[in-house]
Amino acid sequence: MIIVQNYIAGSFETEIETIDDIGPATGEKIAKIPRTLDANASISAAKEAKKDWANRTIEERAQWLGKIADAIEQRKSELAKVESLDTGKPIEVALNVDIDRCIKNFRFFSEYHTHISENEYRMDDATNFILRKPMGVVALITPWNLPLYLLTWKLAPALLMGNTVVAKPSELTPLSAHALCQILEDIQFPKGVVNMVHGFGHEVGQSIIEHPDIDAISFTGGTQTGRIVASIAAPMFKKLSLELGGKNSSIILDDADLSIAIPGVVRAGFLNSGQICLCGSRILVHASIYDEFMKEFIPQVNNFSIGPVISENHMQKVLSYIELAKEEGGEILTGGEQSGENGFFIPPTVITGLEPDSRCSTEEIFGPVVTIHTFQSDEEAIAIANNTDYGLAGSVWSKQRGMAVAEKIESGMIWVNTWLHRDLRVPFGGVKDSGLGREGGRWSLEFFSQPINICVMD
Ligand code: NDP
């Protein structure tokens, strides 16, 4: 049994009450985590540590990011095991997607600080100097689907820009965040700069958001929770980045190269059991190639190996959407029921026959379930893709018209003839109900700092 502790001011601490952490592959208890009720101690620690950390040079902070990347790299198989145990994802996915990206997050931002540009604006008689100051103490709130990947995506730029941090991982997946704190301790990372508190979102999560000493909040999670966070942060004028849910379309035009489109769309639908905000869970296929597409698509779906979904509750939610799909007139072509005796497994599920504006086709299910729809023209595909409240991502598969269609999709990110091909310099984030603000590259550096202008007369 693993015992997870809070990490506050460089020391590991327990709470009297605990929460059980259940492994989704077995349904068995794998760890106990603290049920922290308030974040006061961690916020005080971060506030104290800010005095030193904010005053170090950006080069020194960048060197620390490099050291963290090295330390994660040395322990990557151990971290992948922990992430796989906690999320149920196959160990090679944990290693090659999650932990690999954690290392890249730290390395990327450690090298990227030299890209802060436009620091001086010359006038006839004066010069404006733009300084980038840290925000102060920042809150990082992250979900369970890519636990360490998403935490480090925020942590690296926050640290680089001189902030100190209070982070709260999802209580469903606390293990890799705890392991990261052990790594920070081992490399003697300055105490109090990173503070990790565990517990429920509506308890300790909300107490972080509400605290007056939190200067900025970077939140990744569901749209409903994002609304709560925004309603608390807005009247307190806290800087806010919201990376929220999605319902993304994969659009296969009539000129698509199906030899790349079909495996691409299968991967987009089912990687991480469909539990990635960027997953393409609505598959729009041109009617003229539908039969040819489906003939190859279904066998490839059946061959795609996935892990369980994250929890019993989440499995019931996904299964209830499959039931709803049947009520809405859908036909289940493959999958559709819980599988296995232990754990929370649902095989890749493909549904046809639903109206594109049905609930199952427009609401986020966040599991291994895709709906298939046909269209007759590019305009119709674009209209279907845009007919959701979300606007996070999507993909278009076409030899000739990918760019033309991509430009008309209302979403923050679109891939053409690929999916989840990431360049960490580019903006990441959604439009409509998928969020507010952007992270990635200079957008992250801007979010985690505030520009100050000093105008000096000649
Ligand atoms: P939730 O919104 O339920 O939770 C996200 C985090 O917020 C968790 O740490 C949660 O803690 C915490 N939280 C919950 N309530 C509050 C509160 N009142 N105040 C402060 N914090 C709170 O999302 P899930 O964990 O279920 O993650 C899945 C969602 O995340 C999906 O909608 C998915 O699309 C979205 N997502 C978006 C991404 C993006 O980049 N746009 C990337 C990945 C996921 P606890 O777990 O303890 O409740």
Coordinates of N, CA, C and O and ligand atoms in Angstrom, one line a residue, residues 141-146 150 153-154 168-172 199-209 219-226 228-229 232 242-246 275-278 314 317 364 366 390 392 413 428-430 434-435, ligand 1:
I141 N -4.2 23.3 -11.0 CA -5.2 22.3 -10.7 C -5.3 21.4 -11.9 O -5.6 21.9 -13.0
T142 N -5.1 20.1 -11.8 CA -5.0 19.2 -12.9 C -5.9 18.0 -12.8 O -6.2 17.6 -11.7
P143 N -6.3 17.4 -14.0 CA -7.2 16.2 -13.9 C -6.5 14.9 -13.9 O -5.2 14.9 -13.8
W144 N -7.2 13.8 -14.1 CA -6.7 12.5 -13.9 C -6.2 11.8 -15.2 O -5.7 10.7 -15.1
N145 N -6.5 12.4 -16.3 CA -6.3 11.6 -17.6 C -4.9 11.5 -18.0 O -4.4 10.5 -18.5
L146 N -4.1 12.6 -17.8 CA -2.7 12.7 -18.1 C -2.0 13.3 -16.9 O -1.6 14.5 -17.0
L150 N 0.2 16.7 -17.6 CA -0.5 18.0 -17.6 C 0.1 18.9 -16.4 O 0.2 20.1 -16.6
W153 N 3.4 20.4 -17.5 CA 3.1 21.3 -18.6 C 2.9 22.7 -18.1 O 3.2 23.7 -18.7
K154 N 2.3 22.7 -16.9 CA 2.1 24.0 -16.2 C 3.3 24.4 -15.2 O 3.7 25.5 -15.1
K168 N -2.6 20.9 -7.0 CA -3.5 19.9 -6.5 C -3.8 19.0 -7.6 O -4.6 19.3 -8.5
P169 N -3.3 17.7 -7.6 CA -3.6 16.8 -8.6 C -5.0 16.2 -8.3 O -5.5 16.3 -7.2
S170 N -5.6 15.5 -9.3 CA -6.9 14.8 -9.0 C -6.7 13.8 -8.0 O -5.7 13.1 -7.9
E171 N -7.7 13.6 -7.1 CA -7.5 12.6 -6.0 C -7.6 11.2 -6.6 O -7.3 10.3 -5.9
L172 N -8.0 11.1 -7.9 CA -8.0 9.8 -8.5 C -6.6 9.3 -8.9 O -6.4 8.1 -9.1
G199 N -6.3 15.8 -2.1 CA -7.6 15.8 -1.5 C -8.7 16.1 -2.6 O -8.4 16.0 -3.8
F200 N -9.9 16.3 -2.1 CA -11.0 16.5 -3.1 C -11.0 17.9 -3.7 O -10.6 18.9 -3.0
G201 N -11.4 18.0 -4.9 CA -11.4 19.3 -5.6 C -12.4 20.3 -4.9 O -12.0 21.4 -4.7
H202 N -13.5 19.8 -4.5 CA -14.5 20.8 -3.9 C -14.1 21.2 -2.5 O -14.6 22.1 -1.9
E203 N -13.1 20.5 -1.9 CA -12.6 20.9 -0.6 C -11.3 21.6 -0.7 O -11.3 22.9 -0.8
V204 N -10.2 20.9 -0.8 CA -8.9 21.6 -0.8 C -8.7 22.4 -2.1 O -8.1 23.5 -2.2
G205 N -9.2 21.8 -3.2 CA -9.1 22.5 -4.5 C -9.7 23.9 -4.5 O -9.1 24.9 -4.8
Q206 N -10.9 23.9 -4.0 CA -11.7 25.2 -3.9 C -11.0 26.2 -2.9 O -11.0 27.4 -3.1
S207 N -10.4 25.6 -1.8 CA -9.8 26.5 -0.8 C -8.6 27.2 -1.4 O -8.2 28.3 -1.0
I208 N -7.9 26.5 -2.3 CA -6.8 27.1 -3.0 C -7.3 28.3 -3.9 O -6.8 29.4 -3.8
I209 N -8.3 28.0 -4.7 CA -8.8 29.0 -5.6 C -9.3 30.2 -4.9 O -9.1 31.4 -5.3
F219 N -5.9 26.1 -14.6 CA -6.8 24.9 -14.4 C -7.1 24.1 -15.6 O -7.4 24.7 -16.7
T220 N -6.9 22.8 -15.5 CA -7.3 21.9 -16.6 C -8.3 20.9 -16.0 O -8.0 20.3 -15.0
G221 N -9.5 20.8 -16.6 CA -10.5 19.9 -16.1 C -11.8 20.1 -16.9 O -11.8 20.6 -18.1
G222 N -12.9 19.7 -16.3 CA -14.2 19.7 -17.0 C -14.7 21.2 -17.1 O -14.4 22.0 -16.3
T223 N -15.6 21.4 -18.1 CA -16.2 22.7 -18.3 C -17.1 23.1 -17.1 O -17.0 24.3 -16.7
Q224 N -17.8 22.2 -16.5 CA -18.6 22.6 -15.3 C -17.7 23.1 -14.2 O -18.1 24.1 -13.6
T225 N -16.7 22.3 -13.9 CA -15.7 22.8 -12.8 C -15.1 24.1 -13.2 O -14.9 25.0 -12.4
G226 N -14.8 24.2 -14.5 CA -14.2 25.5 -15.0 C -15.1 26.7 -14.7 O -14.6 27.8 -14.3
I228 N -17.2 26.9 -12.1 CA -17.1 27.2 -10.7 C -15.8 28.0 -10.4 O -15.8 29.0 -9.7
V229 N -14.7 27.5 -11.0 CA -13.4 28.2 -10.8 C -13.4 29.7 -11.3 O -13.0 30.6 -10.6
I232 N -15.3 32.0 -9.0 CA -14.6 32.4 -7.8 C -13.5 33.4 -8.1 O -13.3 34.4 -7.4
L242 N -8.0 28.6 -18.4 CA -8.9 27.4 -18.3 C -8.8 26.5 -19.5 O -9.1 27.0 -20.6
E243 N -8.3 25.3 -19.3 CA -8.3 24.3 -20.4 C -9.3 23.3 -20.1 O -9.2 22.5 -19.1
L244 N -10.4 23.3 -20.8 CA -11.6 22.6 -20.4 C -12.0 21.4 -21.4 O -11.1 21.0 -22.2
G245 N -13.2 21.0 -21.4 CA -13.6 19.8 -22.2 C -13.6 20.0 -23.7 O -13.5 21.1 -24.2
G246 N -13.9 18.9 -24.4 CA -14.0 19.0 -25.8 C -14.9 18.0 -26.4 O -15.3 17.0 -25.7
Q275 N -9.8 9.0 -23.3 CA -9.8 10.0 -22.2 C -8.7 11.0 -22.4 O -7.9 11.3 -21.5
I276 N -8.7 11.6 -23.5 CA -7.8 12.8 -23.8 C -8.8 13.9 -24.3 O -9.6 13.6 -25.2
C277 N -8.6 15.1 -23.8 CA -9.5 16.2 -24.2 C -9.5 16.4 -25.7 O -10.4 16.9 -26.3
L278 N -8.4 16.0 -26.4 CA -8.2 16.2 -27.8 C -8.8 15.0 -28.7 O -8.8 15.1 -29.9
H314 N -16.9 6.7 -13.4 CA -16.7 7.1 -14.7 C -17.2 6.0 -15.7 O -17.8 6.3 -16.7
K317 N -20.8 6.3 -16.0 CA -21.2 7.5 -16.8 C -21.1 7.1 -18.3 O -22.0 7.4 -19.1
E364 N -19.7 15.7 -24.2 CA -18.4 15.0 -24.0 C -18.6 13.8 -23.2 O -19.1 13.8 -22.0
F366 N -16.0 11.3 -22.9 CA -14.6 11.1 -22.3 C -14.3 9.7 -22.0 O -13.8 9.3 -20.9
Y390 N -18.6 23.0 -27.6 CA -17.2 22.9 -27.4 C -16.4 23.5 -28.6 O -17.0 23.5 -29.7
L392 N -12.5 22.7 -28.9 CA -11.1 22.5 -28.5 C -10.2 22.1 -29.7 O -9.2 22.7 -30.0
M413 N -7.5 24.2 -32.0 CA -6.4 23.4 -32.7 C -7.0 22.4 -33.7 O -8.0 21.7 -33.4
F428 N -1.8 26.4 -27.2 CA -2.7 25.2 -26.9 C -3.9 25.7 -26.1 O -3.7 26.4 -25.1
G429 N -5.1 25.5 -26.6 CA -6.3 25.9 -25.8 C -7.5 25.9 -26.7 O -7.4 25.7 -27.9
G430 N -8.6 26.2 -26.1 CA -9.9 26.0 -26.9 C -10.7 27.3 -27.0 O -10.3 28.3 -26.3
S434 N -14.7 25.4 -24.4 CA -13.5 24.6 -24.2 C -12.4 25.4 -23.4 O -11.4 24.8 -23.2
G435 N -12.7 26.6 -23.1 CA -11.7 27.3 -22.3 C -11.5 28.7 -22.6 O -12.1 29.3 -23.5
Ligands
NDP1 P1 -12.8 17.9 -13.1 O1 -13.2 19.2 -13.6 O2 -13.7 17.0 -12.4 O3 -11.5 18.0 -12.2 C1 -10.3 18.7 -12.6 C2 -9.5 19.1 -11.3 O4 -10.3 20.1 -10.6 C3 -9.3 17.9 -10.3 O5 -8.1 18.1 -9.7 C4 -10.5 18.2 -9.4 O6 -10.3 17.6 -8.1 C5 -10.5 19.7 -9.3 N1 -11.7 20.3 -8.8 C6 -13.0 19.8 -8.8 N2 -13.8 20.7 -8.2 C7 -13.1 21.8 -7.9 C8 -13.4 23.0 -7.2 N3 -14.6 23.3 -6.9 N4 -12.4 23.9 -7.0 C9 -11.1 23.6 -7.4 N5 -10.8 22.4 -8.0 C10 -11.7 21.5 -8.2 O7 -12.2 17.1 -14.4 P2 -11.7 15.6 -14.5 O8 -10.6 15.4 -13.5 O9 -12.9 14.7 -14.4 O10 -11.0 15.6 -15.9 C11 -11.7 15.4 -17.1 C12 -12.0 16.7 -17.8 O11 -10.8 17.4 -18.0 C13 -12.7 16.4 -19.1 O12 -13.7 17.3 -19.3 C14 -11.5 16.8 -20.1 O13 -12.0 17.2 -21.3 C15 -10.9 17.9 -19.3 N6 -9.5 18.0 -19.8 C16 -9.2 19.1 -20.6 C17 -7.9 19.3 -21.1 C18 -7.5 20.5 -21.9 O14 -6.3 20.7 -22.1 N7 -8.4 21.3 -22.4 C19 -6.9 18.2 -21.0 C20 -7.3 17.1 -20.2 C21 -8.6 17.1 -19.6 P3 -11.0 16.1 -7.8 O15 -10.5 15.2 -8.8 O16 -10.6 15.8 -6.5 O17 -12.5 16.4 -8.0

